[in-house]
Coordinates of C-alpha atoms and ligand atoms in Angstrom, one line a residue:
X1 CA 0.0 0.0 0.0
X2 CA 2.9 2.5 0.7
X3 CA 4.5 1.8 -2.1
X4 CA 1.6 2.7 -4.0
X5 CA 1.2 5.7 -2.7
X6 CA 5.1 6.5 -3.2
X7 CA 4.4 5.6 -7.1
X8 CA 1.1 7.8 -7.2
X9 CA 3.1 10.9 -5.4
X10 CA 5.8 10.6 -8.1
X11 CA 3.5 10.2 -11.1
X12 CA 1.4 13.3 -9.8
X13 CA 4.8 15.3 -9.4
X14 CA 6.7 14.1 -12.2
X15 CA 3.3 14.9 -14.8
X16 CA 2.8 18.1 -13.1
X17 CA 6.8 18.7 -13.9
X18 CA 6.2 17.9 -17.3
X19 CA 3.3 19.8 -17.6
X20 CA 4.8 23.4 -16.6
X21 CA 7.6 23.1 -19.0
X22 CA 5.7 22.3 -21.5
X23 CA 3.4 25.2 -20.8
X24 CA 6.0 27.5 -20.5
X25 CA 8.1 26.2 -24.2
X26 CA 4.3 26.8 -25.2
X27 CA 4.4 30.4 -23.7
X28 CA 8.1 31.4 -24.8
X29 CA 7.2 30.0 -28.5
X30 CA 4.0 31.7 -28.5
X31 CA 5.5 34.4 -27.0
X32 CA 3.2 37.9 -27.8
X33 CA 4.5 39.9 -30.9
X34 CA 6.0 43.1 -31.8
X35 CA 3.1 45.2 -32.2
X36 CA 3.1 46.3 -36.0
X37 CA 3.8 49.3 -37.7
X38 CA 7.4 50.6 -39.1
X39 CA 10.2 51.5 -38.0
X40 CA 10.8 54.1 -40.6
X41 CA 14.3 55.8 -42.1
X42 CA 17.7 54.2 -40.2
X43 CA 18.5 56.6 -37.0
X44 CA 16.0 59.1 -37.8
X45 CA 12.9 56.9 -37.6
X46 CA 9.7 58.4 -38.3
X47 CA 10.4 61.8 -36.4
X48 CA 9.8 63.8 -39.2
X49 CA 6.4 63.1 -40.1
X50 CA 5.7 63.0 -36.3
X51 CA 7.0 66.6 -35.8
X52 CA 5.4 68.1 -39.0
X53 CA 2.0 66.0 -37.6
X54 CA 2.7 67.6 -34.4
X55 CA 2.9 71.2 -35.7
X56 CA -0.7 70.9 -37.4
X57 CA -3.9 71.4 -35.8
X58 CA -4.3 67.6 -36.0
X59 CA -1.2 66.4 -34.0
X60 CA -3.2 63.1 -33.6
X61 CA -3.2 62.3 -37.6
X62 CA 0.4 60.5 -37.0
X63 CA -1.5 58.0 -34.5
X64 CA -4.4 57.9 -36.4
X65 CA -2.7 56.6 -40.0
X66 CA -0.9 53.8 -37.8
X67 CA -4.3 53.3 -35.5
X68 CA -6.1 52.6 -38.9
X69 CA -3.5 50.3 -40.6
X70 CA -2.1 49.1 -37.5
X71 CA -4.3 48.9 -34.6
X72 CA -4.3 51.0 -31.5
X73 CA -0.7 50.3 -30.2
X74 CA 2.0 50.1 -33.1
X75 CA 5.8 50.1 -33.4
X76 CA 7.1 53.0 -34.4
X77 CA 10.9 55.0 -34.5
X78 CA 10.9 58.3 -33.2
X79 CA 13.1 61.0 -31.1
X80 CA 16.0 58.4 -31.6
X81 CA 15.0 55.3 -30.0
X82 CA 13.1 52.5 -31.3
X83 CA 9.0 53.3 -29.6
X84 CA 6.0 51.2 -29.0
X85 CA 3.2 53.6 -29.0
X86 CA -0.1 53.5 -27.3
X87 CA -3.5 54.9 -28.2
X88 CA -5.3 51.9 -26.1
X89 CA -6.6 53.7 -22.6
X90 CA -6.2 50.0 -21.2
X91 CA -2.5 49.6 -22.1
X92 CA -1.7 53.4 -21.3
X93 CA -4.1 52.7 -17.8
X94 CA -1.1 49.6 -17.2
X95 CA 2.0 51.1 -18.2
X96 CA 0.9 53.9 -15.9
X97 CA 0.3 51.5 -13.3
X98 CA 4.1 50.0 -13.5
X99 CA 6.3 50.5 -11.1
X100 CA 10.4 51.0 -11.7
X101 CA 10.9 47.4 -12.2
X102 CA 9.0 47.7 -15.4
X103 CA 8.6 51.5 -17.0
X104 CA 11.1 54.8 -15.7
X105 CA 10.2 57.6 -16.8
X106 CA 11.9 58.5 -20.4
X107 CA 12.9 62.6 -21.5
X108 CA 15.5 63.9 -24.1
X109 CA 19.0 63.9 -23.3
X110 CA 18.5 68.0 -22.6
X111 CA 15.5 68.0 -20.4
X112 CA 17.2 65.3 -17.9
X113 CA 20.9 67.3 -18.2
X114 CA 18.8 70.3 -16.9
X115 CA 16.7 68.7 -14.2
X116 CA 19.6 66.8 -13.0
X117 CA 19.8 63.1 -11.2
X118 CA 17.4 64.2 -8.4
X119 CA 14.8 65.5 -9.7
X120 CA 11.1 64.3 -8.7
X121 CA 10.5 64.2 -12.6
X122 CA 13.5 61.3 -13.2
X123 CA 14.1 59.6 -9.7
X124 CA 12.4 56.2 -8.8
X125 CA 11.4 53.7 -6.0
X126 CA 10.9 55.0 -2.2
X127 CA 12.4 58.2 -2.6
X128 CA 10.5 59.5 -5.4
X129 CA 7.3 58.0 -3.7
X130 CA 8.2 59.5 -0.5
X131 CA 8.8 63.1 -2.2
X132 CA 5.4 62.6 -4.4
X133 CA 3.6 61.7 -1.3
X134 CA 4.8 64.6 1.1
X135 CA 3.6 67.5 -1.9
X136 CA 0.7 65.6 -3.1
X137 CA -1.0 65.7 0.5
X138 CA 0.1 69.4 0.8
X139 CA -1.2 70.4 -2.6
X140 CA -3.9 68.7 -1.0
X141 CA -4.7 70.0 2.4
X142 CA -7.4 72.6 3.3
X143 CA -4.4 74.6 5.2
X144 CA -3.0 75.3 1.2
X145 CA -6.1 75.6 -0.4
X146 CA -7.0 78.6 1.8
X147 CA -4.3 80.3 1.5
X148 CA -3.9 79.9 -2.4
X149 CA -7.8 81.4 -2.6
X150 CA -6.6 84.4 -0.5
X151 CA -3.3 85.0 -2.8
X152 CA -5.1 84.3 -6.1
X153 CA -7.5 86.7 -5.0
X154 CA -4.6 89.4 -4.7
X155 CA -2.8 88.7 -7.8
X156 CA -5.7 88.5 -9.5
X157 CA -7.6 91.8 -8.9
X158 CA -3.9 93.5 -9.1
X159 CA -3.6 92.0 -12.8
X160 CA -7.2 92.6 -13.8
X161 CA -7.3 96.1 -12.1
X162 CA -4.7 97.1 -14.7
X163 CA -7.0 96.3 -17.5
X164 CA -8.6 99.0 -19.2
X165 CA -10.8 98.4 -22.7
X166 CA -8.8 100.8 -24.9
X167 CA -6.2 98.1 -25.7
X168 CA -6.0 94.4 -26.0
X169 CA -5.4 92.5 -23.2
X170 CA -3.1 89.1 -23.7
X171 CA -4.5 86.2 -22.3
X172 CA -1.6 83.9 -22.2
X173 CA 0.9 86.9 -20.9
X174 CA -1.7 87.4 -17.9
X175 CA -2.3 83.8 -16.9
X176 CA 1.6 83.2 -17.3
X177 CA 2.2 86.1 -14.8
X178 CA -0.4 84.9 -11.9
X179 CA 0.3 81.7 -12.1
X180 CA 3.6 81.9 -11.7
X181 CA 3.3 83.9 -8.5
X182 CA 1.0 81.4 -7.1
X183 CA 3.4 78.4 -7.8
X184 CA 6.3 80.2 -6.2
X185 CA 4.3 81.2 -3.2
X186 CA 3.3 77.5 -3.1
X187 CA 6.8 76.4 -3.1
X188 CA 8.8 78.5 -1.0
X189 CA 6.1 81.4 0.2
X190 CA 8.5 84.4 -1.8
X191 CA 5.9 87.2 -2.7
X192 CA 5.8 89.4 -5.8
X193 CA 8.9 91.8 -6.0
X194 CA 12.2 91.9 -6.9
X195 CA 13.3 88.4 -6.1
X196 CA 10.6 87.1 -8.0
X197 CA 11.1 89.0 -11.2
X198 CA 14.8 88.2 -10.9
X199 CA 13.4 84.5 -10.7
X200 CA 11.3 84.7 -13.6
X201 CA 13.3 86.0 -15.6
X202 CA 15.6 83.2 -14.8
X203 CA 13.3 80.6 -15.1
X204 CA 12.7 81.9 -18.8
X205 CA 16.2 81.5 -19.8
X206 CA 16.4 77.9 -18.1
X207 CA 13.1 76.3 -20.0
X208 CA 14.6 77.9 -23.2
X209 CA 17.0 75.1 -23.4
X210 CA 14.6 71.9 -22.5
X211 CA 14.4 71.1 -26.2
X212 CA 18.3 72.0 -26.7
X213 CA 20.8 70.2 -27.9
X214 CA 22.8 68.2 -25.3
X215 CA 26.1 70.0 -25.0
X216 CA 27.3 72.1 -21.9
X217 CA 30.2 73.5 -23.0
X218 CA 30.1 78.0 -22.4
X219 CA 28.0 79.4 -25.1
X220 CA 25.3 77.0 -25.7
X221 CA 21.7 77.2 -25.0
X222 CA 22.0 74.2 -22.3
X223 CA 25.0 75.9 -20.6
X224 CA 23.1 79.5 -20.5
X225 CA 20.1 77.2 -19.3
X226 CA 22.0 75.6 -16.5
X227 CA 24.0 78.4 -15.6
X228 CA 20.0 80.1 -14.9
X229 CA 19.0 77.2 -12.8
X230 CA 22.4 77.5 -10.4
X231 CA 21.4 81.4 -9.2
X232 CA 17.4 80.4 -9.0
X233 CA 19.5 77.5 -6.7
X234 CA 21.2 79.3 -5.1
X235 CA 17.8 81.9 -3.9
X236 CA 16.3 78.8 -3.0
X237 CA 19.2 77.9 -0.7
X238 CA 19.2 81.3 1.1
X239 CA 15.5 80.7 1.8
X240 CA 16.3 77.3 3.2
X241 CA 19.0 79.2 5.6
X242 CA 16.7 81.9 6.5
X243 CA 14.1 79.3 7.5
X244 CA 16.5 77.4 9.4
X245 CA 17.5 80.6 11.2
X246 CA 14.1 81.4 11.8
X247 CA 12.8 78.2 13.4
X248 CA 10.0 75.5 11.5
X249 CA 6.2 76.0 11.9
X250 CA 4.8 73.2 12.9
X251 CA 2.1 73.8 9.9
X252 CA 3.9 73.7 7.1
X253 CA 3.4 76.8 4.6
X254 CA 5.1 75.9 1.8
X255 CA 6.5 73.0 -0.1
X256 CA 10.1 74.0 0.9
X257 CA 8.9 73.6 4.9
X258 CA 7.1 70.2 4.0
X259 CA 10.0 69.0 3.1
X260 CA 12.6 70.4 5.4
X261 CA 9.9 68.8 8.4
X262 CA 10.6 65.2 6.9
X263 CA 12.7 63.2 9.1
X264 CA 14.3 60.9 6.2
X265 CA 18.2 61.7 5.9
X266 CA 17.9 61.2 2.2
X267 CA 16.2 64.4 1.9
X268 CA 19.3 66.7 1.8
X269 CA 19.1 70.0 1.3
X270 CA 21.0 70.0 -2.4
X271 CA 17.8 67.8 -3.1
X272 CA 15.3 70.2 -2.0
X273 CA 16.7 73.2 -3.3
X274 CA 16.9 71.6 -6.7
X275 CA 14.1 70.1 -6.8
X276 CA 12.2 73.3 -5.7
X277 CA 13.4 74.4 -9.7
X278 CA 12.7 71.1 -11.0
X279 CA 9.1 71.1 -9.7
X280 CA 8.1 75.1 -11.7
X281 CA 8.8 72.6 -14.6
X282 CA 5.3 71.0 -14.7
X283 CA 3.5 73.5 -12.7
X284 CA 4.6 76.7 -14.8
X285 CA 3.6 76.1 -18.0
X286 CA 0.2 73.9 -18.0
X287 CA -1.9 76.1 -15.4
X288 CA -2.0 79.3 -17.5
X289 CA -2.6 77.3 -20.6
X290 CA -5.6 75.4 -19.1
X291 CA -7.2 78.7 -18.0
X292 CA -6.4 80.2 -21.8
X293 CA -7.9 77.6 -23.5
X294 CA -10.7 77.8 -21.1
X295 CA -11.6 81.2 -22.3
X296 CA -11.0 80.6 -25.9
X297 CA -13.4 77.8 -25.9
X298 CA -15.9 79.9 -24.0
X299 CA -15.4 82.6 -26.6
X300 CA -16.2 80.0 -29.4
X301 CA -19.3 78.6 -27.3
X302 CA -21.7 81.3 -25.9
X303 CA -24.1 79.0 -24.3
X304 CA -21.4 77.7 -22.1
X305 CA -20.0 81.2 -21.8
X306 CA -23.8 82.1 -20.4
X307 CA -24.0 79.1 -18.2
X308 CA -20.8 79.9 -16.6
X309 CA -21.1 83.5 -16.1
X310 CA -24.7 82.7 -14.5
X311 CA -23.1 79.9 -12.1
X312 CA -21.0 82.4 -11.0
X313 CA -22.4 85.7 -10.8
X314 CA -25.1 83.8 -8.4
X315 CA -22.3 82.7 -6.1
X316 CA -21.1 86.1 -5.7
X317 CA -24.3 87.6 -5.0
X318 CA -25.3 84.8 -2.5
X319 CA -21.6 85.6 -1.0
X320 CA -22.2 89.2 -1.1
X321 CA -25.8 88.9 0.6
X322 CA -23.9 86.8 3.6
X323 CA -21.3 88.9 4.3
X324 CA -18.5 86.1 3.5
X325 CA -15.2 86.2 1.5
X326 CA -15.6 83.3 -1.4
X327 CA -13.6 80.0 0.2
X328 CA -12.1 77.4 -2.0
X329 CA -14.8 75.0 -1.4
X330 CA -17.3 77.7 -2.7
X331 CA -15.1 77.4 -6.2
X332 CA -15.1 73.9 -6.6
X333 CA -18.7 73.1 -5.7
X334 CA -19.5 75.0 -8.9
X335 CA -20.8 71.9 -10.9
X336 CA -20.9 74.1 -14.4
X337 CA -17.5 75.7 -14.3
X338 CA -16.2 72.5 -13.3
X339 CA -17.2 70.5 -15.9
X340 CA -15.9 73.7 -18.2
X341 CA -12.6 72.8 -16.8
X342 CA -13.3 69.2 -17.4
X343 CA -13.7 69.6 -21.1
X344 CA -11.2 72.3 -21.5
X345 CA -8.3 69.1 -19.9
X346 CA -9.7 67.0 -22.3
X347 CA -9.7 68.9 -25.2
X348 CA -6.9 70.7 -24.9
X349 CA -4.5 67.5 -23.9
X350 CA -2.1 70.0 -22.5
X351 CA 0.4 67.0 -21.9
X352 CA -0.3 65.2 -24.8
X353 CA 1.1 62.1 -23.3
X354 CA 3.7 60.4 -21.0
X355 CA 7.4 58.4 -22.2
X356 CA 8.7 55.6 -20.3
X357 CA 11.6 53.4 -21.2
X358 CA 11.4 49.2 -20.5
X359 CA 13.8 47.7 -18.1
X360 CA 12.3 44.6 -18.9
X361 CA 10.5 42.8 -22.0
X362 CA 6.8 43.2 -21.2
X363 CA 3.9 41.5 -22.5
X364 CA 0.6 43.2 -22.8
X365 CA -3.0 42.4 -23.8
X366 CA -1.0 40.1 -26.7
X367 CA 1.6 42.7 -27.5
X368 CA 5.3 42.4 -26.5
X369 CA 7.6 45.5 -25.0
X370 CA 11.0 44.9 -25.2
X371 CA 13.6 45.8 -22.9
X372 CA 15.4 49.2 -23.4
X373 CA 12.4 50.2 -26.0
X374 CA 10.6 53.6 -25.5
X375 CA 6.5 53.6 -24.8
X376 CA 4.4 56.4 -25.2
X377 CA 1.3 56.2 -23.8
X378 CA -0.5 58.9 -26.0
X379 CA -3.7 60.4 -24.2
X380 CA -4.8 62.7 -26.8
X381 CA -6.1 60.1 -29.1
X382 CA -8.0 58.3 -26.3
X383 CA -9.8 62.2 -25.6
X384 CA -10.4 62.5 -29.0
X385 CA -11.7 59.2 -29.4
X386 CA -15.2 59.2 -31.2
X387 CA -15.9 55.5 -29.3
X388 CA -15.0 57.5 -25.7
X389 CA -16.5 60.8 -26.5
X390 CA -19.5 61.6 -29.1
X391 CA -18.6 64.7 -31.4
X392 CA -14.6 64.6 -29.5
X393 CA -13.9 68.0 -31.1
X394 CA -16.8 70.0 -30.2
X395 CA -16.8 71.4 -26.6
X396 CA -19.6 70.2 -25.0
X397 CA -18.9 71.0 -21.0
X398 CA -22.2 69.7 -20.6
X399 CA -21.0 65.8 -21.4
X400 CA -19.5 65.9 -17.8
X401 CA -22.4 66.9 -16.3
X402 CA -23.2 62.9 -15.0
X403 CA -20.1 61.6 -16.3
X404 CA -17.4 59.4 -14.2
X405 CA -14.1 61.4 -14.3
X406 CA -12.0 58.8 -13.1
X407 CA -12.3 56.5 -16.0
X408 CA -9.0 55.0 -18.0
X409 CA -10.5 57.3 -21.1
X410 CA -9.4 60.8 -19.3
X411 CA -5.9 60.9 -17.9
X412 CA -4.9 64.4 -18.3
X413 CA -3.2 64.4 -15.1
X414 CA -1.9 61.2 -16.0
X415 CA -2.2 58.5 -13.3
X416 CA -0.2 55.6 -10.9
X417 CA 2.2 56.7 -9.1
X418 CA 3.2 59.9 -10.8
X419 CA -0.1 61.1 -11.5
X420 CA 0.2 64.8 -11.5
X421 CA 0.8 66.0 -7.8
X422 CA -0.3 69.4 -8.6
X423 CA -4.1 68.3 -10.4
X424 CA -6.5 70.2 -7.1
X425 CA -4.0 72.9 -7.4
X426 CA -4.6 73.5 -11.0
X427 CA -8.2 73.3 -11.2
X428 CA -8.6 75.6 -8.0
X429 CA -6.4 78.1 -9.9
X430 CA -8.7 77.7 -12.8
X431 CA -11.5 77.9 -10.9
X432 CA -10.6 81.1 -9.0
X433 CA -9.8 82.9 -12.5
X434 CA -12.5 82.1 -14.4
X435 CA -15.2 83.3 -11.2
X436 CA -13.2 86.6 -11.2
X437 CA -12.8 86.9 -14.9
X438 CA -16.4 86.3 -15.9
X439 CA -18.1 88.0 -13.1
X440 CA -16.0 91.5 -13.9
X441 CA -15.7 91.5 -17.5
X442 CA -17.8 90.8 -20.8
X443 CA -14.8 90.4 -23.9
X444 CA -14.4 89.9 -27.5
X445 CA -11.7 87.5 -28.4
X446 CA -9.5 88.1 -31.7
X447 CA -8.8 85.4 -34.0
X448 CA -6.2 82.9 -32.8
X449 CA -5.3 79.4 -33.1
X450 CA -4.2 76.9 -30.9
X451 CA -0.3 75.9 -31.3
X452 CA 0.5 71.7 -30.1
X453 CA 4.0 71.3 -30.7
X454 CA 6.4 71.6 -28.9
X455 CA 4.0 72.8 -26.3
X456 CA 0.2 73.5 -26.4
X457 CA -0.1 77.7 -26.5
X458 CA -1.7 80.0 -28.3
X459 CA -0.5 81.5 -31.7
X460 CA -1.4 85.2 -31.2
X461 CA -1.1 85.0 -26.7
X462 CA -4.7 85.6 -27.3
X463 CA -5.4 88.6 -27.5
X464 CA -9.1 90.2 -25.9
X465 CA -10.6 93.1 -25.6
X466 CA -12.7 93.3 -22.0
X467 CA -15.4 95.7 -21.2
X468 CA -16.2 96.1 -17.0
X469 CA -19.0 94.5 -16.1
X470 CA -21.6 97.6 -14.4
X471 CA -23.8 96.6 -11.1
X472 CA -26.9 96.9 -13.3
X473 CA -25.7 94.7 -15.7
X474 CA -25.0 91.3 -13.1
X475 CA -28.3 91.9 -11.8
X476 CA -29.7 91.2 -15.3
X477 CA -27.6 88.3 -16.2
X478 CA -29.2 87.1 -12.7
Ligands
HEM501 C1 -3.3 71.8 -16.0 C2 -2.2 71.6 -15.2 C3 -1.4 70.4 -15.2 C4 -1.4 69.3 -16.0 C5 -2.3 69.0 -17.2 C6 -0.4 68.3 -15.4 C7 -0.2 67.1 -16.0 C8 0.7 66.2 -15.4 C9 1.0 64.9 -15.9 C10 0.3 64.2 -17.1 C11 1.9 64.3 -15.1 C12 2.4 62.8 -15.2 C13 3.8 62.8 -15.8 C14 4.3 61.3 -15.8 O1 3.6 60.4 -15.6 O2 5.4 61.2 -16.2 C15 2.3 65.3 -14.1 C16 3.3 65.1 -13.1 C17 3.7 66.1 -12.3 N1 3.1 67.3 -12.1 FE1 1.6 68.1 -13.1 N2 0.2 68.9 -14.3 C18 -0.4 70.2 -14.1 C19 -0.1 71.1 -13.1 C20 0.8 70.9 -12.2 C21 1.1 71.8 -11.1 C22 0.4 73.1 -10.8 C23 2.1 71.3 -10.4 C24 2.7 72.0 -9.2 C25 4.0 72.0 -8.9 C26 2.5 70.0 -11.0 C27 3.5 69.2 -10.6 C28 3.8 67.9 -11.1 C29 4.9 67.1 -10.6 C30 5.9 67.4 -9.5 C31 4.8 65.9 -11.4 C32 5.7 64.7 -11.3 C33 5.2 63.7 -10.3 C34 6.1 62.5 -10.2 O3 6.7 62.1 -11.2 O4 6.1 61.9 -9.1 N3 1.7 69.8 -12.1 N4 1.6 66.4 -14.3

């Protein structure tokens, strides 16, 4: 009887032996494929027709000749490395997902010379989840969003008070300028003066060289840009001393204090001065560009424009009746302007998408990513998807109105462990402007187009001309 059960024991582990390698020769020889596509001219790929794509109003007709002959994800060559890209929310929703051991993040050889090796943008595993954590609940916290209300409210009835209807006003110029105050506030509490024009203007000269080539020898564009980003350093380090002299809060009031309270020793303060720099990167650019597009779609679309203006004109009489300041919460329980927001993100696919790099092959819903290849996971064809979104290029705020934002089909803020830090700060900002903007002026927009490549702006800076609201005339809109 033993015996029997010795040979039965063996048989069952000997067949289940046999069994797994012959499932996995089955998976290695059926092993998923290169997705298809081309790979295009030798070294230069198929960057050119991507760039001149990219230029056009249509950015997404590269993707959308492969999507058609192809399928959603296709091989492709461009920027100088071999690319699998991505139109498919659920492979963009996984490779978003990954962690280090599969996808790092992938930039030009410029844009990682000028953010350094510490930057939030390039680092990976527990210190980049520890940093991404600390601002992410402080962008987050009711403390912040207070005190952002109050300073937007300054900066924005100083800009708008300078406003006068005999002369265009630029848009883009205006946005640029408050919202830069309001990030550097954020991130280490300087106010609007000298330092801060001394910073901008810095700041300029550093972004002119993310798209540079990558030599840093004195006289080139990467040199001048580095050379900007060691004195906007080295302000950031005097605040760090001063704050040190001074003594920490115990609340936090900037991103500089959050992360000078943090007990971990890797958090030196090289790190955080840098990364102070490194952090204006995404947060300078995309907020003044949502709230432009914002008002050029609302220029195109007057029944939104109405809506909006209404939404808001009755918070600020209900406020005024009270007797209470407007509070942040006031701003974002505005359903309308929200959803204006909403569509403005998804139409205006201000980051158009996200780059990794493989550290390992990877297979996905039966395609194969090998190790070392680039993937971009490309959101704007997945917003302007007719199967996601009916009539994707008309603006239609009012598509939101019982729609789930936090499907894989919207990811303008990206998602996983990097999703965008900054998102509540962005749409309060957004928020804040439009209430102001709509409830003091009526405008008339000049013509303008919208500019993708190599960032989303407008052609002209959009220029308006703005005409003060009167009492008489919020009561009627009321
Ligand atoms: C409309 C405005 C904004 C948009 C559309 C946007 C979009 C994004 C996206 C798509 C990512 C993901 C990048 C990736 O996965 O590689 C990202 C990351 C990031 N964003 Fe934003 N962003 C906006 C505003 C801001 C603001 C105001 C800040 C404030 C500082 C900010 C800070 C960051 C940081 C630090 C990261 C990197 C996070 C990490 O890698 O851990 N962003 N953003």
């Amino acid at each position: 009887m033993d015996n029997m059960w010795v040979l039965l024991v063996t048989t069952i582990f000997l067949s289940t032996i046999i069994l797994y390698k012959n499932r996995f020769r089955l998976r290695s020889k059926h092993r998923s494929p290169l997705p298809l596509g081309t790979l295009g001219l030798p070294f230069i790929g198929e960057t050119i027709e991507f760039v001149s794509c990219a230029y056009s109003d249509r950015p997404e007709s590269f993707m959308d000749k492969r999507r058609s002959m192809y399928g959603k994800v296709f091989k492709s060559h461009i920027f100088g490395s071999p690319t699998i890209v991505s139109t498919d929310a659920e492979v963009s929703k996984f490779i978003l997902q990954s962690d280090a051991k599969a996808f790092v993040p992938s930039y030009p050889k410029s844009l990682t010379e000028l953010m350094g090796k510490s930057s939030i943008l390039v680092i990976n595993g527990s210190l980049q989840k520890r940093i991404h954590g600390l601002i992410g609940a402080f962008f987050k916290s009711p403390h912040l969003k207070a005190q952002i209300t109050r300073d937007m409210h300054k900066y924005v009835q100083e800009s708008m008070a300078n406003w006068k209807d005999d002369h265009p006003i630029y848009m883009q110029d205006e946005t640029k300028n408050i919202a830069f105050q309001v990030l550097v506030k954020a991130l280490i509490s300087l106010d609007p003066g000298e330092e801060m024009e001394f910073l901008k203007k810095q700041f300029q000269e550093f972004i002119s060289g993310l798209m540079s080539l990558p030599i840093n020898i004195p006289g080139t564009r990467l040199y001048r840009s580095l050379q900007a980003k060691k004195k906007m350093v080295k302000l950031v380090q005097n605040v760090i001393l001063a704050r040190k002299h001074s003594g920490f809060s115990n609340v936090p009031k900037d991103v500089v204090d959050v992360l000078l309270n943090d007990s971990s020793e890797q958090l030196t303060e090289d790190l955080i001065a840098d990364n102070m720099i490194d952090m204006m990167i995404p947060g300078e650019d995309s907020v003044p560009v949502l709230m432009t597009l914002a008002i050029k779609y609302l220029s195109d679309c007057p029944t939104a424009l109405q809506q909006l203006t209404e939404e808001n004109l009755k918070l600020k009489e209900l406020k005024a009746q009270l007797g209470q300041p407007l509070y942040w919460s006031d701003y974002l329980s505005l359903s309308f302007t929200q959803s204006v927001i909403t569509e403005t993100l998804r139409m205006g696919n201000i980051i158009i998408g996200v780059m990794r790099k493989a550290m390992k092959d990877i297979e996905i819903k039966g395609y194969l990513i090998p190790k070392g290849w680039c993937v971009f996971a490309y959101f704007r064809s997945v917003h302007l998807d007719a199967n996601h979104y009916d009539w994707p290029y008309k603006f239609n705020p009012w598509r939101w109105q019982d729609k789930d934002m936090s499907s894989s089909n919207f990811t303008p803020f990206g998602g996983g462990q990097r999703l965008c830090p900054g998102l509540d700060l962005a749409r309060l900002e957004a928020s804040i402007f439009l209430h102001h903007f709509v409830t003091q002026f009526s405008w008339r927009a000049e013509e303008d187009t919208i500019v993708n490549f190599p960032t989303v702006r407008m052609k002209r800076r959009m220029p308006i001309w703005v005409k003060r609201r009167g009492a008489k005339e919020n009561l009627v809109m009321l």
